[in-house]
Coordinates of C-alpha atoms in Angstrom, one line a residue:
Chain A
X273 CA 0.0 0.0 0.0
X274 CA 1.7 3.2 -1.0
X275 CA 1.1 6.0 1.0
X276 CA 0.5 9.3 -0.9
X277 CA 1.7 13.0 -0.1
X278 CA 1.8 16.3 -1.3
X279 CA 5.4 17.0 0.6
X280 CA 7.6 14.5 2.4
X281 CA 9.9 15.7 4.9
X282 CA 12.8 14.0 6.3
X283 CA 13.6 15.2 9.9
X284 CA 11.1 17.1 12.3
X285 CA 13.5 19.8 14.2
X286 CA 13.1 23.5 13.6
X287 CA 14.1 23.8 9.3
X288 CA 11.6 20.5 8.8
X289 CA 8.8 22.6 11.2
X290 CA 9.7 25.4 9.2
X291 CA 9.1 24.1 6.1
X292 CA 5.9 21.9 7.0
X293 CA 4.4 25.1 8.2
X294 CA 4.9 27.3 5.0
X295 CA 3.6 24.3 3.0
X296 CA 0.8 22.7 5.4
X297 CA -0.5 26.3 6.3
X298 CA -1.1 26.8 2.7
X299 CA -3.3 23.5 2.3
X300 CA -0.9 21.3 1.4
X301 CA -0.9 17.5 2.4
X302 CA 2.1 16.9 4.3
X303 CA 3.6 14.2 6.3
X304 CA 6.9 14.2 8.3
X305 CA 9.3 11.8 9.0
X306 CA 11.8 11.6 12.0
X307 CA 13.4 8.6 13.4
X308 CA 13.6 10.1 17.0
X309 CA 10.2 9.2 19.0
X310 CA 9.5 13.3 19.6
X311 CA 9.6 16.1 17.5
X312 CA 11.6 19.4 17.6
X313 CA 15.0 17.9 16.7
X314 CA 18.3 19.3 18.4
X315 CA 16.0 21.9 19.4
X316 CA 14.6 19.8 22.7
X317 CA 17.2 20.0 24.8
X318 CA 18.2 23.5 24.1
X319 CA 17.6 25.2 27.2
X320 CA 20.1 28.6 26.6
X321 CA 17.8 31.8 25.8
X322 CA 18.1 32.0 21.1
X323 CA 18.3 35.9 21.0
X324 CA 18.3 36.3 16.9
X325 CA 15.5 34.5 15.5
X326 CA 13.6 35.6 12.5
X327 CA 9.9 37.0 12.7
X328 CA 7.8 36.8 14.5
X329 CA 9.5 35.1 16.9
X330 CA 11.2 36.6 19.9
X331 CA 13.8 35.4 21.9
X332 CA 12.8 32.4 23.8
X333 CA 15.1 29.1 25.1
X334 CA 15.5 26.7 22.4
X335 CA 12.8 24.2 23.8
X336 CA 9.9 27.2 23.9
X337 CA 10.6 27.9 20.2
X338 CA 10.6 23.8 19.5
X339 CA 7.1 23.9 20.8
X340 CA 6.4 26.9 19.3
X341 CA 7.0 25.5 15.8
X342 CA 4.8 22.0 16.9
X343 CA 2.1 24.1 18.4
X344 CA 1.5 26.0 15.2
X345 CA 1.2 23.1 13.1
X346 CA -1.6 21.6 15.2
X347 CA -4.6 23.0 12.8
X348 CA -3.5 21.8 9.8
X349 CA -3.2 18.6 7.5
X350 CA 0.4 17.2 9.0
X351 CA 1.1 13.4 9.6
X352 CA 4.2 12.3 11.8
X353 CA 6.0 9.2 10.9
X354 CA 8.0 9.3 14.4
X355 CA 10.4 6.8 15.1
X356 CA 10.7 6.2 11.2
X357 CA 13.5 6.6 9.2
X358 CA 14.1 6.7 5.3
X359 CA 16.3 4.1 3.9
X360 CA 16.1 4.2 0.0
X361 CA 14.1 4.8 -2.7
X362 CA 12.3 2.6 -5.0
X363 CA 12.8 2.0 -8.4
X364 CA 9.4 4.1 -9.4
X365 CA 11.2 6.7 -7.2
X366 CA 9.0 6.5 -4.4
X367 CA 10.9 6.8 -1.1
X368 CA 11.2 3.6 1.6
X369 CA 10.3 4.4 4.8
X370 CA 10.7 1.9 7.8
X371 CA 9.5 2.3 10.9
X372 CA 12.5 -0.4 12.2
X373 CA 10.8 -3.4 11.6
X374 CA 8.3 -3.2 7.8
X375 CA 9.3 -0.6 4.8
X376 CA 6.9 0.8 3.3
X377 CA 6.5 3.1 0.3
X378 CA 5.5 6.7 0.4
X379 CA 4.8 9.0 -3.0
X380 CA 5.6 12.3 -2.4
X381 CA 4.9 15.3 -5.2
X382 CA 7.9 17.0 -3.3
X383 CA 10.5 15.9 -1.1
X384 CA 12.3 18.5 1.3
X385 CA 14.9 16.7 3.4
X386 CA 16.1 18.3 6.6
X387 CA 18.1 15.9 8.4
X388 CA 20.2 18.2 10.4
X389 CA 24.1 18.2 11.2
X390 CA 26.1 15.7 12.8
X391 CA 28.4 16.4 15.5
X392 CA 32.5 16.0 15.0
X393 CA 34.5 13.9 16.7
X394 CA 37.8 15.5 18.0
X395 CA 40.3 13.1 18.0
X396 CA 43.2 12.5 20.2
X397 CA 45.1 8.9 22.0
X398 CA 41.8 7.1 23.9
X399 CA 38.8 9.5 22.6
X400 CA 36.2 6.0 22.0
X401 CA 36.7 5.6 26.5
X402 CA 33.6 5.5 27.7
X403 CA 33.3 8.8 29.6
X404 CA 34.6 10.7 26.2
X405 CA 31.2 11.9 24.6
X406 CA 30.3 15.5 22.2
X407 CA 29.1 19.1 24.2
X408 CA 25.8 17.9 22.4
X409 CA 25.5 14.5 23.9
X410 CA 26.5 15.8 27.5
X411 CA 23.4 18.5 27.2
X412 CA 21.3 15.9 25.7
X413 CA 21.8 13.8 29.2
X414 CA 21.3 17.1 31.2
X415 CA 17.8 18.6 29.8
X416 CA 16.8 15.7 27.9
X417 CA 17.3 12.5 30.4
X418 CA 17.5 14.7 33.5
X419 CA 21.7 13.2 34.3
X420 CA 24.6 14.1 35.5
X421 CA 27.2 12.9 33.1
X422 CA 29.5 12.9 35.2
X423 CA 31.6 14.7 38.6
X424 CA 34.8 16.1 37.0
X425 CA 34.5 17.6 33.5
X426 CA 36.6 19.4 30.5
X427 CA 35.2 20.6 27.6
X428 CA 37.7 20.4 24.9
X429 CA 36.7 23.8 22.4
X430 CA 35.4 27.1 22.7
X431 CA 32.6 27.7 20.5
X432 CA 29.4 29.4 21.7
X433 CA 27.9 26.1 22.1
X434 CA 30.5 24.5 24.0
X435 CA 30.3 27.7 26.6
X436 CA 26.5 27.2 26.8
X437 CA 26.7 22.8 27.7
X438 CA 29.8 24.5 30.3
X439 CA 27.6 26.5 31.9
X440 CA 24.4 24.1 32.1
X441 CA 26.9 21.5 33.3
X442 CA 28.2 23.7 35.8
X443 CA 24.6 24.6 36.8
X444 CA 23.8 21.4 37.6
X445 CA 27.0 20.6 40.0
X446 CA 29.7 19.1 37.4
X447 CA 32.8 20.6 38.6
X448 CA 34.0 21.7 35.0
X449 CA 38.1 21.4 35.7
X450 CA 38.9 23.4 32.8
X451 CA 38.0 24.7 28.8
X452 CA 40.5 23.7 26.5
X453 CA 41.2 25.8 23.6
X454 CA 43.5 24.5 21.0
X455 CA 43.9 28.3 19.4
X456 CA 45.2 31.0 21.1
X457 CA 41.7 32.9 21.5
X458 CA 38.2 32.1 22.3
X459 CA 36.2 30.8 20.1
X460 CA 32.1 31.8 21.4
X461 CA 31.0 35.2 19.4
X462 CA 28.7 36.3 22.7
X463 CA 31.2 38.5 25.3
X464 CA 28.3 37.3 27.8
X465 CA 28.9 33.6 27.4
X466 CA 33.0 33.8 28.3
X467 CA 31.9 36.4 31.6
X468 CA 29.6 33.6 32.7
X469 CA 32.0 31.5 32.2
X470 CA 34.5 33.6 34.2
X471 CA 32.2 34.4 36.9
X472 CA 31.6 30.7 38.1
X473 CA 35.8 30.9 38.4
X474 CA 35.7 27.6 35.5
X475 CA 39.6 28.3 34.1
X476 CA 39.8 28.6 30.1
X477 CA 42.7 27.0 28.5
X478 CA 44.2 28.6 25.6
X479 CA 46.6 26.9 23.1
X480 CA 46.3 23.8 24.7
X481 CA 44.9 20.5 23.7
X482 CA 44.3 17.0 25.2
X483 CA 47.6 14.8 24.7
X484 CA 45.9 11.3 25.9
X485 CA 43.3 10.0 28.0
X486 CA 44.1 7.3 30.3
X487 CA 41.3 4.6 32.2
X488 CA 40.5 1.2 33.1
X489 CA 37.3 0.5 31.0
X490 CA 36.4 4.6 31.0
X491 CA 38.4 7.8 31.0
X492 CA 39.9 8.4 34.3
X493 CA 42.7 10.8 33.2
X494 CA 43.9 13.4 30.9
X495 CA 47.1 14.9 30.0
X496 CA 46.4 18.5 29.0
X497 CA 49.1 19.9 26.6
X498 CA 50.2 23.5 27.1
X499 CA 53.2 25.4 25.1
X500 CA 55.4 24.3 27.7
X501 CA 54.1 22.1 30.0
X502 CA 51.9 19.3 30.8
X503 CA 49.0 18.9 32.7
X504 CA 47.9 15.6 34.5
X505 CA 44.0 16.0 35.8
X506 CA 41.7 13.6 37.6
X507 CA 38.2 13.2 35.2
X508 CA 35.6 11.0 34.7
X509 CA 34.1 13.3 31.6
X510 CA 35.3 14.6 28.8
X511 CA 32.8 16.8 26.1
X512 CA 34.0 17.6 22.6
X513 CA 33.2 19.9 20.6
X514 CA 34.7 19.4 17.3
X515 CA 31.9 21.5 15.5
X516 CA 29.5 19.8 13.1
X517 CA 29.0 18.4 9.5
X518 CA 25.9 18.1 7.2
X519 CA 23.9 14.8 7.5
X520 CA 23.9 13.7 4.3
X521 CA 22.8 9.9 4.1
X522 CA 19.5 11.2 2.4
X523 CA 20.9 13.2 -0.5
X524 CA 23.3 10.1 -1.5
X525 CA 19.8 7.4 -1.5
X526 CA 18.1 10.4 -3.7
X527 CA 21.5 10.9 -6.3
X528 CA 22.5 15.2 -5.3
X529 CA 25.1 15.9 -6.3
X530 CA 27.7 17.7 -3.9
X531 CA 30.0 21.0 -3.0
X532 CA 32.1 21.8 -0.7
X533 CA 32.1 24.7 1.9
X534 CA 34.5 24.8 4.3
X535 CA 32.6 27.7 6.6
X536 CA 28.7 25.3 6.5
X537 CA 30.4 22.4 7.4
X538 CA 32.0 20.9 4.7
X539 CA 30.5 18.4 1.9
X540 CA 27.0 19.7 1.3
X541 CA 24.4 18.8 -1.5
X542 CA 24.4 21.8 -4.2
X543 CA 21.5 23.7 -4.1
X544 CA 20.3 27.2 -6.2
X545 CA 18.2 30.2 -4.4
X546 CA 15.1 28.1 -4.3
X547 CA 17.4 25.6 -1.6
X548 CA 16.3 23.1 -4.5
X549 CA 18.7 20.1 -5.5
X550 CA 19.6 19.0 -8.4
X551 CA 17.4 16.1 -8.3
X552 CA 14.0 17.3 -9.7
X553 CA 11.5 18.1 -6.6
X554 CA 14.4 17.3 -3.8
X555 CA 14.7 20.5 -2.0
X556 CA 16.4 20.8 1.7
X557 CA 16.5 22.8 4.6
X558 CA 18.4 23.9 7.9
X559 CA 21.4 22.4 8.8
X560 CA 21.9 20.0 6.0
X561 CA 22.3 23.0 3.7
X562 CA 25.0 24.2 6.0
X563 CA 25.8 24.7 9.3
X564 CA 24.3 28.2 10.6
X565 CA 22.6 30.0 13.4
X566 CA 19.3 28.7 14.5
X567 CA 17.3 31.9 13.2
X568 CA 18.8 31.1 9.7
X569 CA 18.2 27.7 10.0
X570 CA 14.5 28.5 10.3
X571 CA 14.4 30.8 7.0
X572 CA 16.1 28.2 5.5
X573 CA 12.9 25.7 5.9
X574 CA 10.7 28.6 4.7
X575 CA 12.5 29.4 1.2
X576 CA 11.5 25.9 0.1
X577 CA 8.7 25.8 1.7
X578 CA 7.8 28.9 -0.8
X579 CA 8.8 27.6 -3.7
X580 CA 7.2 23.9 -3.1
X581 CA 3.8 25.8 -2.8
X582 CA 4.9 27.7 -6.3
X583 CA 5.6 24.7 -8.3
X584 CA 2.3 22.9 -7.0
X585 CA 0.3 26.0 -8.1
X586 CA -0.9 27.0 -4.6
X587 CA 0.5 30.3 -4.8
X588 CA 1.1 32.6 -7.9
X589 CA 4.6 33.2 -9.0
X590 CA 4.6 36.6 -8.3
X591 CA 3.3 36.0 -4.5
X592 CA 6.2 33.1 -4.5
X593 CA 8.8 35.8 -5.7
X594 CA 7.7 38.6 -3.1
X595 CA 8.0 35.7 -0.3
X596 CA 11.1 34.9 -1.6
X597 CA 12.9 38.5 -1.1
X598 CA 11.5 38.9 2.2
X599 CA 13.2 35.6 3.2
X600 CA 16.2 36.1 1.3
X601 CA 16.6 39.3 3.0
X602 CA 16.2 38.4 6.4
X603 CA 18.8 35.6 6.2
X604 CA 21.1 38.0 5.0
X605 CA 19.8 40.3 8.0
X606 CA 20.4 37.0 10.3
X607 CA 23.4 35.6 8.9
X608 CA 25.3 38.1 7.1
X609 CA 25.7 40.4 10.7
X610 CA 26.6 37.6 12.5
X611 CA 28.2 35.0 10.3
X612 CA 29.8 36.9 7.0
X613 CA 31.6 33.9 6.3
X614 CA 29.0 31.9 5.9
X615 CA 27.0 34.3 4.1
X616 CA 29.7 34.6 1.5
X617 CA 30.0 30.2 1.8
X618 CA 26.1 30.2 1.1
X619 CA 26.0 32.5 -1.7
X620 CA 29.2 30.8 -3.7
X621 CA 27.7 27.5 -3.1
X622 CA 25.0 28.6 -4.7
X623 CA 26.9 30.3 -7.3
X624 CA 28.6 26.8 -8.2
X625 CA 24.9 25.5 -8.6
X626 CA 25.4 24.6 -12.5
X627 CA 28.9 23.1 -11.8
X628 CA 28.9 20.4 -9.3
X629 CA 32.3 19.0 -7.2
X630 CA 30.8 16.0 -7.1
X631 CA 28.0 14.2 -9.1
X632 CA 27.1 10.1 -8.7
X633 CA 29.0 9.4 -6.1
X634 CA 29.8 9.0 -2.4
X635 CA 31.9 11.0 -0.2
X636 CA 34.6 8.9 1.5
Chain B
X84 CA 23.2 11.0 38.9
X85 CA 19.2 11.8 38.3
X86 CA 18.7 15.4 38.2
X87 CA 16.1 15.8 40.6
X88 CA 15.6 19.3 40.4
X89 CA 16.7 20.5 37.3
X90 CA 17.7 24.7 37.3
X91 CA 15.6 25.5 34.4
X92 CA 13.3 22.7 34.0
X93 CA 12.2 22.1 37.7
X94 CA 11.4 18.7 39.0
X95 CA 10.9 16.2 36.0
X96 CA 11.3 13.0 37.1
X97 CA 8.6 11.7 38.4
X98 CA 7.7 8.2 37.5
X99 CA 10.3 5.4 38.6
X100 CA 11.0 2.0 37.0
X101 CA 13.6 -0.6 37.1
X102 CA 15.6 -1.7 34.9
X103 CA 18.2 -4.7 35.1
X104 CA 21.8 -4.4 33.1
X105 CA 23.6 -7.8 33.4
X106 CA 20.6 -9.1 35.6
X107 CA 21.5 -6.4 38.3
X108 CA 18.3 -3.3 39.3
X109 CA 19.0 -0.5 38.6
X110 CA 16.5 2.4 39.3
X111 CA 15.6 5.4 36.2
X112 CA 12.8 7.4 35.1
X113 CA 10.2 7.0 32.4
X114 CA 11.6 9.6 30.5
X115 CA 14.8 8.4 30.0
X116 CA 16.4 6.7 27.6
X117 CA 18.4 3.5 28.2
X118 CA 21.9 5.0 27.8
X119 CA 21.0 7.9 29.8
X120 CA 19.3 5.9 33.0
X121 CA 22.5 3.6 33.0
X122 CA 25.0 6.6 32.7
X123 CA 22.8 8.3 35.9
X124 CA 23.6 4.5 37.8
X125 CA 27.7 5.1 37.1
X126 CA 27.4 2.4 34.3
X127 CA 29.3 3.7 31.5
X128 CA 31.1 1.3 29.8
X129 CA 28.3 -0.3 27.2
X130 CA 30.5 -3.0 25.3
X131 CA 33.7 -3.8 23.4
X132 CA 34.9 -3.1 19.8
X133 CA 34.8 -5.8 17.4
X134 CA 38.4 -5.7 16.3
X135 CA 40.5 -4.4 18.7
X136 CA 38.1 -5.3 21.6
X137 CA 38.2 -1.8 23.3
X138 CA 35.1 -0.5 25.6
X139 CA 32.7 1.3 24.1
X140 CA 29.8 3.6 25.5
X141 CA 27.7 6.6 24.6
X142 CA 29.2 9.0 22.4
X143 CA 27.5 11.1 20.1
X144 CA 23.8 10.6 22.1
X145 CA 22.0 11.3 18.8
X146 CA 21.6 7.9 16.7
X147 CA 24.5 8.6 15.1
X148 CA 27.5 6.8 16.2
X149 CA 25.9 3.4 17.4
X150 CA 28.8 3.6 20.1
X151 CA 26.1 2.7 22.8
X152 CA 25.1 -0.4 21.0
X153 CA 23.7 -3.2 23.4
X154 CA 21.1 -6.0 23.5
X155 CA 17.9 -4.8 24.7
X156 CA 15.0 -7.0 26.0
X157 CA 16.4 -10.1 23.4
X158 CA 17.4 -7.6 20.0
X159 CA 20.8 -7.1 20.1
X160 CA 22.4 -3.7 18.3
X161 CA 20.3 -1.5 20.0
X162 CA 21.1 2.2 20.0
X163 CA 20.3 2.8 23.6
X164 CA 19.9 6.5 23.6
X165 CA 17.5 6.4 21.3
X166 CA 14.8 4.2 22.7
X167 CA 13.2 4.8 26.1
X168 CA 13.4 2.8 29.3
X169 CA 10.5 0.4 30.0
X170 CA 10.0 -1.3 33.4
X171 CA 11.6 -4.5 34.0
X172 CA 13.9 -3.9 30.8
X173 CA 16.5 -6.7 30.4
X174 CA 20.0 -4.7 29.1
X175 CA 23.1 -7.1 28.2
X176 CA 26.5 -5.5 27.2
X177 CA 27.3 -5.6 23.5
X178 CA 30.3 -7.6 23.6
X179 CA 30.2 -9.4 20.1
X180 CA 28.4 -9.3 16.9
X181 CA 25.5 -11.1 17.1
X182 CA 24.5 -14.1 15.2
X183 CA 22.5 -12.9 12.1
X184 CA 22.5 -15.7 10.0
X185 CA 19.9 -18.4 10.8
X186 CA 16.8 -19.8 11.2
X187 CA 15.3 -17.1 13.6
X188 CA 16.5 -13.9 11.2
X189 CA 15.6 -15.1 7.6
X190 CA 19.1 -16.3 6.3

């Protein structure tokens, strides 16, 4: 029995909402698919306050906005696949959905995949002991499964989100023994992070990176590498944070081809202004069309969103092309201020549009 | 450790189960997810590598790495922080590849 849909999306966090709710508010049929048993993605767990977010949404912590972006969906025609994953296509094109145990076969008119980023390992002698896990998987245990990874913690990178999992960490009596900062400056962009950072006396250290972990089944040890010295400390966690990459195991199964863009995270499927693949009626969203803020991340899901409800004749061309400006402009607004070098990433990816890196084949 | 009182969340835990890992109680939350309720017991180590027989446990807490693999209630390679805990779950250590081939799995 094939199951039939105006749009198929592939991941429910905020670019998938985002996109379900241009296309669904507009009357269109659309069904979601997330292999995680709730929806909101990454966004869950996010307890720190997002400041930038596009219209109309003020600042609110990253779980408020997550139900925020359910809530508003509740009136219209959306049906969740949770706990589902895609797997393939078939060979009429229809994509293969399992929900872990049967496959089935869903017909979309459009597909809009927005499967997120991946976190990076960082590696270094011993990072696979148990007691070694990502900033992302140490807030996960903290505001998702209500646990304390751990007593005695250091977070190995700076970046903004690495200072916000410090500081929820510390706030829930982890004794963080130290940041540890390869380069010889901070990474976070918000002055406010760092000073919170300061205030709860947790010691940032700069040009220094982990030598080795040591332990008997789990990490028990570290030797931090300075300039000059080195430093032995008693832990039994370690969070890294060695930034993220586009998931991309949903563009290879649907044949995009690929750039690359060092600034959004690396290997990313090609897109042009519509975030529209090169696949006829593949579009994307969020994360998976590089790495940005979480404002952007939400324009992102609304620019194909637009042009989905264009090409199925919901809306006129020229309402399509007025919605697109506005969107265009606030992610320049959103991204441009804050991230220039993704802004300039984004638009030469784009630019490359007609001349793929990589076409019919897998990364490696 | 359960986070009883979380700073920004307020008291979420609320309703216990047990759980056993290698046929030993252990007590977690409904909301948690297998990884996560053993991590809050001091249980990290989850299995061994295939190859170079090293111990493994959660890494990535998103699906991704299949680092916190284990045998859940009979199925082995279970990501365990993706599925939820149940009461009276049975949780072995993944400490080889399990038998795929054979009468019971459809050779």
């Amino acid at each position: 029995m094939v199951m039939e849909t105006d749009v198929l999306i592939i991941g429910a966090g905020p670019a998938g909402l985002a996109a379900a709710y241009e296309t669904a508010s507009r009357g269109l049929d659309v069904t979601i698919v997330d292999e995680s048993i709730s929806k909101g993605g990454q966004l869950c767990q996010q307890t720190q306050i997002l400041r930038t977010l596009p219209s109309p949404f003020l600042a609110m912590r990253g779980y408020e906005l997550a139900n925020t972006l359910i809530n508003q969906l509740d009136e219209f025609s959306v049906r969740y696949l949770l706990g589902h994953r895609m797997i393939g296509t078939y060979k009429d094109g229809s994509i293969g959905i399992t929900d872990e145990t049967n496959v089935f076969p869903v017909n979309p008119k459009k597909i809009i995949v927005a499967t997120g980023a991946a976190e990076k390992a960082v590696p270094f002698p011993k990072w696979t002991l148990p007691g070694v896990i990502t900033v992302g998987a140490a807030q996960t245990l903290v505001n998702r499964d209500f646990v304390t990874p751990g007593k005695n913690a250091v977070i190995i990178g700076s970046s903004d989100f690495a200072m916000d999992v410090a500081i929820q960490l510390s706030d829930v009596g982890v004794n963080i023994i130290g940041i540890v900062e390869s380069l010889p400056k901070i990474l976070a962009r918000d002055a406010e992070k760092t000073e919170h950072i300061m205030q709860r006396s947790i010691p940032l250290y700069l040009r220094s990176s982990i030598k080795e972990a040591r332990g008997n089944g789990e990490v028990e040890e570290i030797d931090i590498q300075f300039p000059d010295r080195i430093m032995t400390e008693k832990v039994d966690l370690v969070c890294v944070d060695g930034g993220r990459t586009p998931i991309l195991d949903a563009f290879y199964q649907l044949g995009c081809s690929f750039g690359f863009q060092e600034e959004l995270g690396g290997w990313l499927p090609q897109y042009n202004e519509f975030l529209q693949t090169d696949c006829k009626d593949v579009f994307l969203a969020g994360n998976a069309a590089g790495i940005s803020s979480q404002g952007a991340l939400l324009i992102t899901g609304r620019i194909p969103g637009v042009r989905v409800c264009e090409e199925l004749n919901i809306i006129s061309k020229q309402e399509a092309e007025h919605e697109r400006a506005s969107h265009w402009k606030e992610l320049e607004n959103l991204e441009a201020k804050l991230f220039p070098e993704k802004w300039e990433a984004r638009l030469n990816h784009i630019k490359n549009y007609a001349n793929p890196l990589l076409k019919d084949q897998f990364i490696s | 450790m359960h986070i009883k009182d979380h700073p920004v969340l307020g008291p979420q835990l609320q309703d216990p189960v047990t759980i056993y890992f290698n046929d030993q109680p252990y007590m977690a939350y409904k909301q948690q997810t297998v990884a996560a309720a053993l991590i809050a017991n001091g249980v990290k180590k989850f299995g061994l590598s295939r190859k170079l027989v090293q111990s493994r446990g959660l890494f990535c807490s998103r699906g991704r790495c299949c680092s916190c693999y284990m045998t859940v209630n009979g199925e082995d390679h279970v990501r365990t922080c993706m599925i939820r805990v149940e009461e009276g779950m049975e949780i072995y250590p993944n400490l080889e590849d399990p038998e795929v081939r054979g009468d019971g799995h459809g050779d």
